mmCIF file of C-alpha atoms and ligand atoms in Angstrom:
data_model
loop_
_atom_site.group_PDB
_atom_site.id
_atom_site.type_symbol
_atom_site.label_atom_id
_atom_site.label_comp_id
_atom_site.label_asym_id
_atom_site.label_seq_id
_atom_site.Cartn_x
_atom_site.Cartn_y
_atom_site.Cartn_z
ATOM 1 C CA UNK G 1202 0.000 0.000 0.000
ATOM 2 C CA UNK G 1203 2.819 2.364 0.971
ATOM 3 C CA UNK G 1204 4.541 1.498 -2.310
ATOM 4 C CA UNK G 1205 1.363 2.444 -4.240
ATOM 5 C CA UNK G 1206 1.333 5.947 -2.706
ATOM 6 C CA UNK G 1207 5.084 6.311 -3.187
ATOM 7 C CA UNK G 1208 4.746 5.375 -6.874
ATOM 8 C CA UNK G 1209 2.015 7.961 -7.366
ATOM 9 C CA UNK G 1210 4.147 10.625 -5.714
ATOM 10 C CA UNK G 1211 7.142 9.723 -7.887
ATOM 11 C CA UNK G 1212 4.939 9.765 -11.006
ATOM 12 C CA UNK G 1213 3.580 13.219 -10.127
ATOM 13 C CA UNK G 1214 7.058 14.604 -9.407
ATOM 14 C CA UNK G 1215 8.277 13.269 -12.757
ATOM 15 C CA UNK G 1216 5.449 15.071 -14.586
ATOM 16 C CA UNK G 1217 6.214 18.362 -12.835
ATOM 17 C CA UNK G 1218 9.945 18.004 -13.591
ATOM 18 C CA UNK G 1219 9.049 17.527 -17.262
ATOM 19 C CA UNK G 1220 7.140 20.839 -17.240
ATOM 20 C CA UNK G 1221 10.083 22.531 -15.508
ATOM 21 C CA UNK G 1222 12.260 21.382 -18.393
ATOM 22 C CA UNK G 1223 9.977 22.430 -21.275
ATOM 23 C CA UNK G 1224 8.876 25.731 -19.670
ATOM 24 C CA UNK G 1225 11.194 27.999 -21.746
ATOM 25 C CA UNK G 1226 9.769 26.734 -25.080
ATOM 26 C CA UNK G 1227 6.235 25.808 -23.871
ATOM 27 C CA UNK G 1228 4.371 28.843 -25.281
ATOM 28 C CA UNK G 1229 6.093 28.856 -28.676
ATOM 29 C CA UNK G 1230 5.678 25.100 -29.185
ATOM 30 C CA UNK G 1231 1.993 25.309 -28.193
ATOM 31 C CA UNK G 1232 1.287 28.037 -30.743
ATOM 32 C CA UNK G 1233 3.053 26.125 -33.515
ATOM 33 C CA UNK G 1234 1.552 22.706 -32.741
ATOM 34 C CA UNK G 1235 -2.035 23.941 -32.483
ATOM 35 C CA UNK G 1236 -1.649 26.628 -35.205
ATOM 36 C CA UNK G 1237 -2.709 29.104 -32.490
ATOM 37 C CA UNK G 1238 -6.149 27.473 -32.074
ATOM 38 C CA UNK G 1239 -5.453 26.752 -28.381
ATOM 39 C CA UNK G 1240 -5.984 30.481 -27.686
ATOM 40 C CA UNK G 1241 -9.524 30.264 -29.133
ATOM 41 C CA UNK G 1242 -10.303 27.215 -26.956
ATOM 42 C CA UNK G 1243 -9.320 29.105 -23.795
ATOM 43 C CA UNK G 1244 -11.363 32.141 -24.880
ATOM 44 C CA UNK G 1245 -14.380 29.927 -25.556
ATOM 45 C CA UNK G 1246 -14.029 28.224 -22.150
ATOM 46 C CA UNK G 1247 -14.096 31.587 -20.365
ATOM 47 C CA UNK G 1248 -16.957 32.986 -22.439
ATOM 48 C CA UNK G 1249 -18.983 29.885 -21.540
ATOM 49 C CA UNK G 1250 -18.371 30.498 -17.806
ATOM 50 C CA UNK G 1251 -19.551 34.086 -18.248
ATOM 51 C CA UNK G 1252 -22.940 32.773 -19.412
ATOM 52 C CA UNK G 1253 -23.470 31.352 -15.901
ATOM 53 C CA UNK G 1254 -21.492 33.645 -13.615
ATOM 54 C CA UNK G 1255 -19.712 37.000 -13.370
ATOM 55 C CA UNK G 1256 -16.786 35.998 -11.193
ATOM 56 C CA UNK G 1257 -14.984 38.565 -9.084
ATOM 57 C CA UNK G 1258 -12.320 36.183 -7.806
ATOM 58 C CA UNK G 1259 -10.885 33.324 -9.881
ATOM 59 C CA UNK G 1260 -8.344 30.582 -9.212
ATOM 60 C CA UNK G 1261 -6.530 29.273 -12.282
ATOM 61 C CA UNK G 1262 -5.224 25.827 -11.330
ATOM 62 C CA UNK G 1263 -2.262 24.368 -13.277
ATOM 63 C CA UNK G 1264 -1.798 27.913 -14.572
ATOM 64 C CA UNK G 1265 1.526 27.096 -16.246
ATOM 65 C CA UNK G 1266 2.965 30.139 -17.989
ATOM 66 C CA UNK G 1267 -0.327 32.023 -17.574
ATOM 67 C CA UNK G 1268 -2.213 31.679 -20.872
ATOM 68 C CA UNK G 1269 -5.558 31.202 -19.137
ATOM 69 C CA UNK G 1270 -4.846 34.149 -16.831
ATOM 70 C CA UNK G 1271 -4.274 36.319 -19.912
ATOM 71 C CA UNK G 1272 -7.638 35.207 -21.292
ATOM 72 C CA UNK G 1273 -9.489 35.882 -18.001
ATOM 73 C CA UNK G 1274 -8.059 39.387 -17.900
ATOM 74 C CA UNK G 1275 -9.034 40.089 -21.502
ATOM 75 C CA UNK G 1276 -12.610 39.010 -20.928
ATOM 76 C CA UNK G 1277 -13.573 40.253 -17.461
ATOM 77 C CA UNK G 1278 -12.379 42.586 -14.740
ATOM 78 C CA UNK G 1279 -11.641 40.174 -11.899
ATOM 79 C CA UNK G 1280 -8.889 39.125 -9.508
ATOM 80 C CA UNK G 1281 -7.098 35.971 -10.734
ATOM 81 C CA UNK G 1282 -4.722 33.858 -8.671
ATOM 82 C CA UNK G 1283 -2.535 31.256 -10.398
ATOM 83 C CA UNK G 1284 -1.565 27.922 -8.865
ATOM 84 C CA UNK G 1285 0.981 25.452 -10.254
ATOM 85 C CA UNK G 1286 3.618 23.083 -8.823
ATOM 86 C CA UNK G 1287 6.254 23.786 -11.516
ATOM 87 C CA UNK G 1288 8.715 26.563 -10.633
ATOM 88 C CA UNK G 1289 9.878 26.661 -14.258
ATOM 89 C CA UNK G 1290 6.362 27.413 -15.538
ATOM 90 C CA UNK G 1291 5.612 29.811 -12.655
ATOM 91 C CA UNK G 1292 8.791 31.842 -13.252
ATOM 92 C CA UNK G 1293 7.568 32.656 -16.774
ATOM 93 C CA UNK G 1294 4.026 33.412 -15.571
ATOM 94 C CA UNK G 1295 5.395 35.785 -12.902
ATOM 95 C CA UNK G 1296 7.392 37.707 -15.529
ATOM 96 C CA UNK G 1297 4.328 37.976 -17.780
ATOM 97 C CA UNK G 1298 2.018 39.069 -14.959
ATOM 98 C CA UNK G 1299 4.001 40.833 -12.213
ATOM 99 C CA UNK G 1300 0.784 42.066 -10.552
ATOM 100 C CA UNK G 1301 -0.780 38.578 -10.184
ATOM 101 C CA UNK G 1302 -0.395 36.383 -7.087
ATOM 102 C CA UNK G 1303 0.928 32.894 -7.733
ATOM 103 C CA UNK G 1304 1.013 29.876 -5.441
ATOM 104 C CA UNK G 1305 3.350 26.935 -5.848
ATOM 105 C CA UNK G 1306 1.086 24.000 -5.050
ATOM 106 C CA UNK G 1307 -0.725 20.974 -6.450
ATOM 107 C CA UNK G 1308 -4.368 20.777 -7.544
ATOM 108 C CA UNK G 1309 -4.899 18.234 -4.779
ATOM 109 C CA UNK G 1310 -3.595 20.660 -2.154
ATOM 110 C CA UNK G 1311 -5.372 24.008 -2.551
ATOM 111 C CA UNK G 1312 -4.859 26.268 0.471
ATOM 112 C CA UNK G 1313 -8.274 28.018 0.275
ATOM 113 C CA UNK G 1314 -11.815 27.381 1.494
ATOM 114 C CA UNK G 1315 -15.024 28.931 0.012
ATOM 115 C CA UNK G 1316 -12.896 31.649 -1.569
ATOM 116 C CA UNK G 1317 -13.489 31.689 -5.335
ATOM 117 C CA UNK G 1318 -16.431 32.424 -7.641
ATOM 118 C CA UNK G 1319 -14.766 30.379 -10.386
ATOM 119 C CA UNK G 1320 -11.942 27.903 -10.847
ATOM 120 C CA UNK G 1321 -10.392 27.157 -14.233
ATOM 121 C CA UNK G 1322 -8.029 24.364 -15.185
ATOM 122 C CA UNK G 1323 -6.901 24.251 -18.795
ATOM 123 C CA UNK G 1324 -4.845 21.349 -20.103
ATOM 124 C CA UNK G 1325 -3.950 20.668 -16.480
ATOM 125 C CA UNK G 1326 -6.236 17.990 -15.045
ATOM 126 C CA UNK G 1327 -4.760 15.234 -17.256
ATOM 127 C CA UNK G 1328 -1.473 15.769 -15.431
ATOM 128 C CA UNK G 1329 -2.973 15.450 -11.952
ATOM 129 C CA UNK G 1330 -2.261 11.975 -10.585
ATOM 130 C CA UNK G 1331 -4.729 12.240 -7.692
ATOM 131 C CA UNK G 1332 -7.609 13.546 -9.754
ATOM 132 C CA UNK G 1333 -10.449 12.648 -7.327
ATOM 133 C CA UNK G 1334 -8.695 14.465 -4.485
ATOM 134 C CA UNK G 1335 -8.200 17.474 -6.779
ATOM 135 C CA UNK G 1336 -11.938 17.588 -7.590
ATOM 136 C CA UNK G 1337 -12.690 17.561 -3.838
ATOM 137 C CA UNK G 1338 -10.251 20.444 -3.440
ATOM 138 C CA UNK G 1339 -11.972 22.432 -6.233
ATOM 139 C CA UNK G 1340 -15.249 21.949 -4.383
ATOM 140 C CA UNK G 1341 -13.730 23.114 -1.103
ATOM 141 C CA UNK G 1342 -12.086 26.200 -2.631
ATOM 142 C CA UNK G 1343 -15.225 27.373 -4.487
ATOM 143 C CA UNK G 1344 -17.918 29.520 -2.915
ATOM 144 C CA UNK G 1345 -21.519 28.261 -2.935
ATOM 145 C CA UNK G 1346 -22.736 28.220 -6.574
ATOM 146 C CA UNK G 1347 -19.153 28.694 -7.741
ATOM 147 C CA UNK G 1348 -18.347 27.538 -11.281
ATOM 148 C CA UNK G 1349 -15.615 25.151 -12.386
ATOM 149 C CA UNK G 1350 -14.388 25.096 -15.974
ATOM 150 C CA UNK G 1351 -12.218 22.283 -17.274
ATOM 151 C CA UNK G 1352 -10.605 22.560 -20.705
ATOM 152 C CA UNK G 1353 -8.815 19.353 -21.627
ATOM 153 C CA UNK G 1354 -7.862 16.800 -24.235
ATOM 154 C CA UNK G 1355 -10.306 13.962 -23.649
ATOM 155 C CA UNK G 1356 -10.655 10.524 -25.148
ATOM 156 C CA UNK G 1357 -13.179 10.837 -28.014
ATOM 157 C CA UNK G 1358 -16.438 8.865 -27.625
ATOM 158 C CA UNK G 1359 -16.464 7.665 -31.221
ATOM 159 C CA UNK G 1360 -13.658 7.245 -33.699
ATOM 160 C CA UNK G 1361 -14.994 9.015 -36.807
ATOM 161 C CA UNK G 1362 -12.658 9.451 -39.808
ATOM 162 C CA UNK G 1363 -12.010 13.068 -38.788
ATOM 163 C CA UNK G 1364 -11.174 11.978 -35.221
ATOM 164 C CA UNK G 1365 -8.782 9.416 -36.685
ATOM 165 C CA UNK G 1366 -7.063 12.208 -38.706
ATOM 166 C CA UNK G 1367 -6.718 14.407 -35.614
ATOM 167 C CA UNK G 1368 -5.383 11.430 -33.627
ATOM 168 C CA UNK G 1369 -2.909 10.648 -36.382
ATOM 169 C CA UNK G 1370 -1.560 14.210 -36.167
ATOM 170 C CA UNK G 1371 -1.378 14.046 -32.341
ATOM 171 C CA UNK G 1372 0.198 10.581 -32.175
ATOM 172 C CA UNK G 1373 2.615 10.739 -35.093
ATOM 173 C CA UNK G 1374 3.482 14.346 -36.032
ATOM 174 C CA UNK G 1375 3.114 16.227 -32.785
ATOM 175 C CA UNK G 1376 5.730 14.241 -30.758
ATOM 176 C CA UNK G 1377 8.264 14.689 -33.579
ATOM 177 C CA UNK G 1378 7.742 18.437 -34.077
ATOM 178 C CA UNK G 1379 7.300 19.123 -30.331
ATOM 179 C CA UNK G 1380 10.378 17.030 -29.535
ATOM 180 C CA UNK G 1381 12.479 18.888 -32.119
ATOM 181 C CA UNK G 1382 11.390 22.370 -31.047
ATOM 182 C CA UNK G 1383 11.635 21.762 -27.297
ATOM 183 C CA UNK G 1384 14.576 19.346 -27.525
ATOM 184 C CA UNK G 1385 12.566 17.122 -25.162
ATOM 185 C CA UNK G 1386 11.145 14.187 -27.111
ATOM 186 C CA UNK G 1387 9.873 12.442 -23.992
ATOM 187 C CA UNK G 1388 7.626 15.376 -23.031
ATOM 188 C CA UNK G 1389 5.896 15.397 -26.407
ATOM 189 C CA UNK G 1390 5.483 11.619 -26.409
ATOM 190 C CA UNK G 1391 3.873 11.975 -22.996
ATOM 191 C CA UNK G 1392 1.124 14.167 -24.525
ATOM 192 C CA UNK G 1393 -0.545 11.544 -26.813
ATOM 193 C CA UNK G 1394 0.127 8.782 -24.257
ATOM 194 C CA UNK G 1395 -1.551 10.717 -21.466
ATOM 195 C CA UNK G 1396 -4.560 11.555 -23.691
ATOM 196 C CA UNK G 1397 -4.917 7.855 -24.536
ATOM 197 C CA UNK G 1398 -4.979 6.932 -20.830
ATOM 198 C CA UNK G 1399 -7.288 9.797 -19.854
ATOM 199 C CA UNK G 1400 -11.076 9.902 -19.446
ATOM 200 C CA UNK G 1401 -13.825 10.654 -21.949
ATOM 201 C CA UNK G 1402 -15.792 13.834 -21.203
ATOM 202 C CA UNK G 1403 -18.690 11.685 -19.923
ATOM 203 C CA UNK G 1404 -16.402 9.828 -17.522
ATOM 204 C CA UNK G 1405 -15.106 13.165 -16.213
ATOM 205 C CA UNK G 1406 -18.719 14.280 -15.761
ATOM 206 C CA UNK G 1407 -19.358 11.211 -13.605
ATOM 207 C CA UNK G 1408 -16.325 11.944 -11.451
ATOM 208 C CA UNK G 1409 -17.494 15.524 -10.951
ATOM 209 C CA UNK G 1410 -21.032 14.479 -10.066
ATOM 210 C CA UNK G 1411 -19.727 12.051 -7.434
ATOM 211 C CA UNK G 1412 -18.016 15.030 -5.779
ATOM 212 C CA UNK G 1413 -21.123 17.209 -5.580
ATOM 213 C CA UNK G 1414 -20.774 19.152 -8.837
ATOM 214 C CA UNK G 1415 -23.658 19.669 -11.218
ATOM 215 C CA UNK G 1416 -22.404 19.547 -14.801
ATOM 216 C CA UNK G 1417 -24.075 22.375 -16.726
ATOM 217 C CA UNK G 1418 -22.578 21.925 -20.152
ATOM 218 C CA UNK G 1419 -20.082 19.857 -22.131
ATOM 219 C CA UNK G 1420 -18.727 21.299 -25.363
ATOM 220 C CA UNK G 1421 -16.797 19.124 -27.764
ATOM 221 C CA UNK G 1422 -14.054 20.736 -29.869
ATOM 222 C CA UNK G 1423 -11.477 19.573 -32.416
ATOM 223 C CA UNK G 1424 -13.586 16.610 -33.588
ATOM 224 C CA UNK G 1425 -14.077 15.300 -30.069
ATOM 225 C CA UNK G 1426 -10.448 15.491 -28.990
ATOM 226 C CA UNK G 1427 -10.865 18.551 -26.740
ATOM 227 C CA UNK G 1428 -13.680 19.204 -24.260
ATOM 228 C CA UNK G 1429 -14.898 22.135 -22.209
ATOM 229 C CA UNK G 1430 -16.819 21.080 -19.120
ATOM 230 C CA UNK G 1431 -18.710 23.665 -17.097
ATOM 231 C CA UNK G 1432 -19.881 22.544 -13.653
ATOM 232 C CA UNK G 1433 -21.429 24.244 -10.658
ATOM 233 C CA UNK G 1434 -20.693 23.493 -7.015
ATOM 234 C CA UNK G 1435 -23.746 21.773 -5.546
ATOM 235 C CA UNK G 1436 -25.707 23.017 -2.521
HETATM 236 C C1 LIG J 2979 -0.019 21.644 -20.329
HETATM 237 S S1 LIG J 2979 0.339 22.753 -19.022
HETATM 238 C C2 LIG J 2979 -1.056 23.817 -19.061
HETATM 239 C C3 LIG J 2979 -0.726 25.210 -18.628
HETATM 240 C C4 LIG J 2979 -1.824 26.241 -18.826
HETATM 241 N N1 LIG J 2979 -2.970 25.989 -18.000
HETATM 242 C C5 LIG J 2979 -2.228 26.348 -20.272
HETATM 243 O O1 LIG J 2979 -3.433 26.313 -20.568
HETATM 244 O O2 LIG J 2979 -1.347 26.525 -21.122
HETATM 245 C C6 LIG J 2979 0.028 21.724 -17.623
HETATM 246 C C7 LIG J 2979 0.392 22.353 -16.295
HETATM 247 O O3 LIG J 2979 -0.090 21.470 -15.259
HETATM 248 C C8 LIG J 2979 0.811 21.572 -14.181
HETATM 249 N N2 LIG J 2979 0.601 20.426 -13.286
HETATM 250 C C9 LIG J 2979 1.120 19.179 -13.379
HETATM 251 N N3 LIG J 2979 0.685 18.425 -12.352
HETATM 252 C C10 LIG J 2979 -0.123 19.221 -11.593
HETATM 253 C C11 LIG J 2979 -0.863 19.019 -10.396
HETATM 254 N N4 LIG J 2979 -0.884 17.853 -9.764
HETATM 255 N N5 LIG J 2979 -1.563 20.054 -9.914
HETATM 256 C C12 LIG J 2979 -1.588 21.248 -10.550
HETATM 257 N N6 LIG J 2979 -0.906 21.496 -11.678
HETATM 258 C C13 LIG J 2979 -0.184 20.491 -12.201
HETATM 259 C C14 LIG J 2979 2.174 21.631 -14.850
HETATM 260 O O4 LIG J 2979 3.176 22.118 -14.006
HETATM 261 C C15 LIG J 2979 1.896 22.525 -16.039
HETATM 262 O O5 LIG J 2979 2.180 23.862 -15.773
#
């Protein structure tokens, strides 16, 4: 049993170390690999939240270099706090946003209670080893009726021909180009492997509902490869 927990800790530390290593090239590689479309996905995720809530205080979990923080600030006047366990990613975020508060911590260890009107996590939850604990922490950190938005690569429900094309790009091209640009092949092989092992949007919905969230909307993007899930903290 002890070994199981130790393995999970080691696995999580390895993931964070990988982000420390790719931090300097993360933004550039993202823009090139997604042809800049990732920016539109983040914007859409935030605009969907704004249909249900006008948050004054937001926590961006797994904030990385701060792309989601940039999008929050473009779309609404609110206080945003960033949380991430990777010093490499946080150092870049702090330079981009000197006036934002950042916390070095894990999604499954959020040092706040009933504090936020909204929590966002974009392309972060797939990297969280203790995902159920993280969802409990989101619930704890949100105020009553607070909104959670998850933007993530999810396993598609059906394998249509277009999904197969997108998967081909992600599994074959992306690790090669990402590996070349970042000089870290392992990190860009991790991406398709982690998507393959991750949940479908419906499975994520189930996990959220078990932890007292009401899922308000699921939006499927990129031929089912990316999902936006909007959920509200239950009573
Ligand atoms: C792919 S980046 C996403 C960054 C940013 N949210 C974005 O949209 O570009 C994933 C981030 O998740 C962070 N991360 C990894 N494990 C985590 C955990 N257990 N809790 C919170 N963040 C984690 C990494 O350090 C990294 O910054």
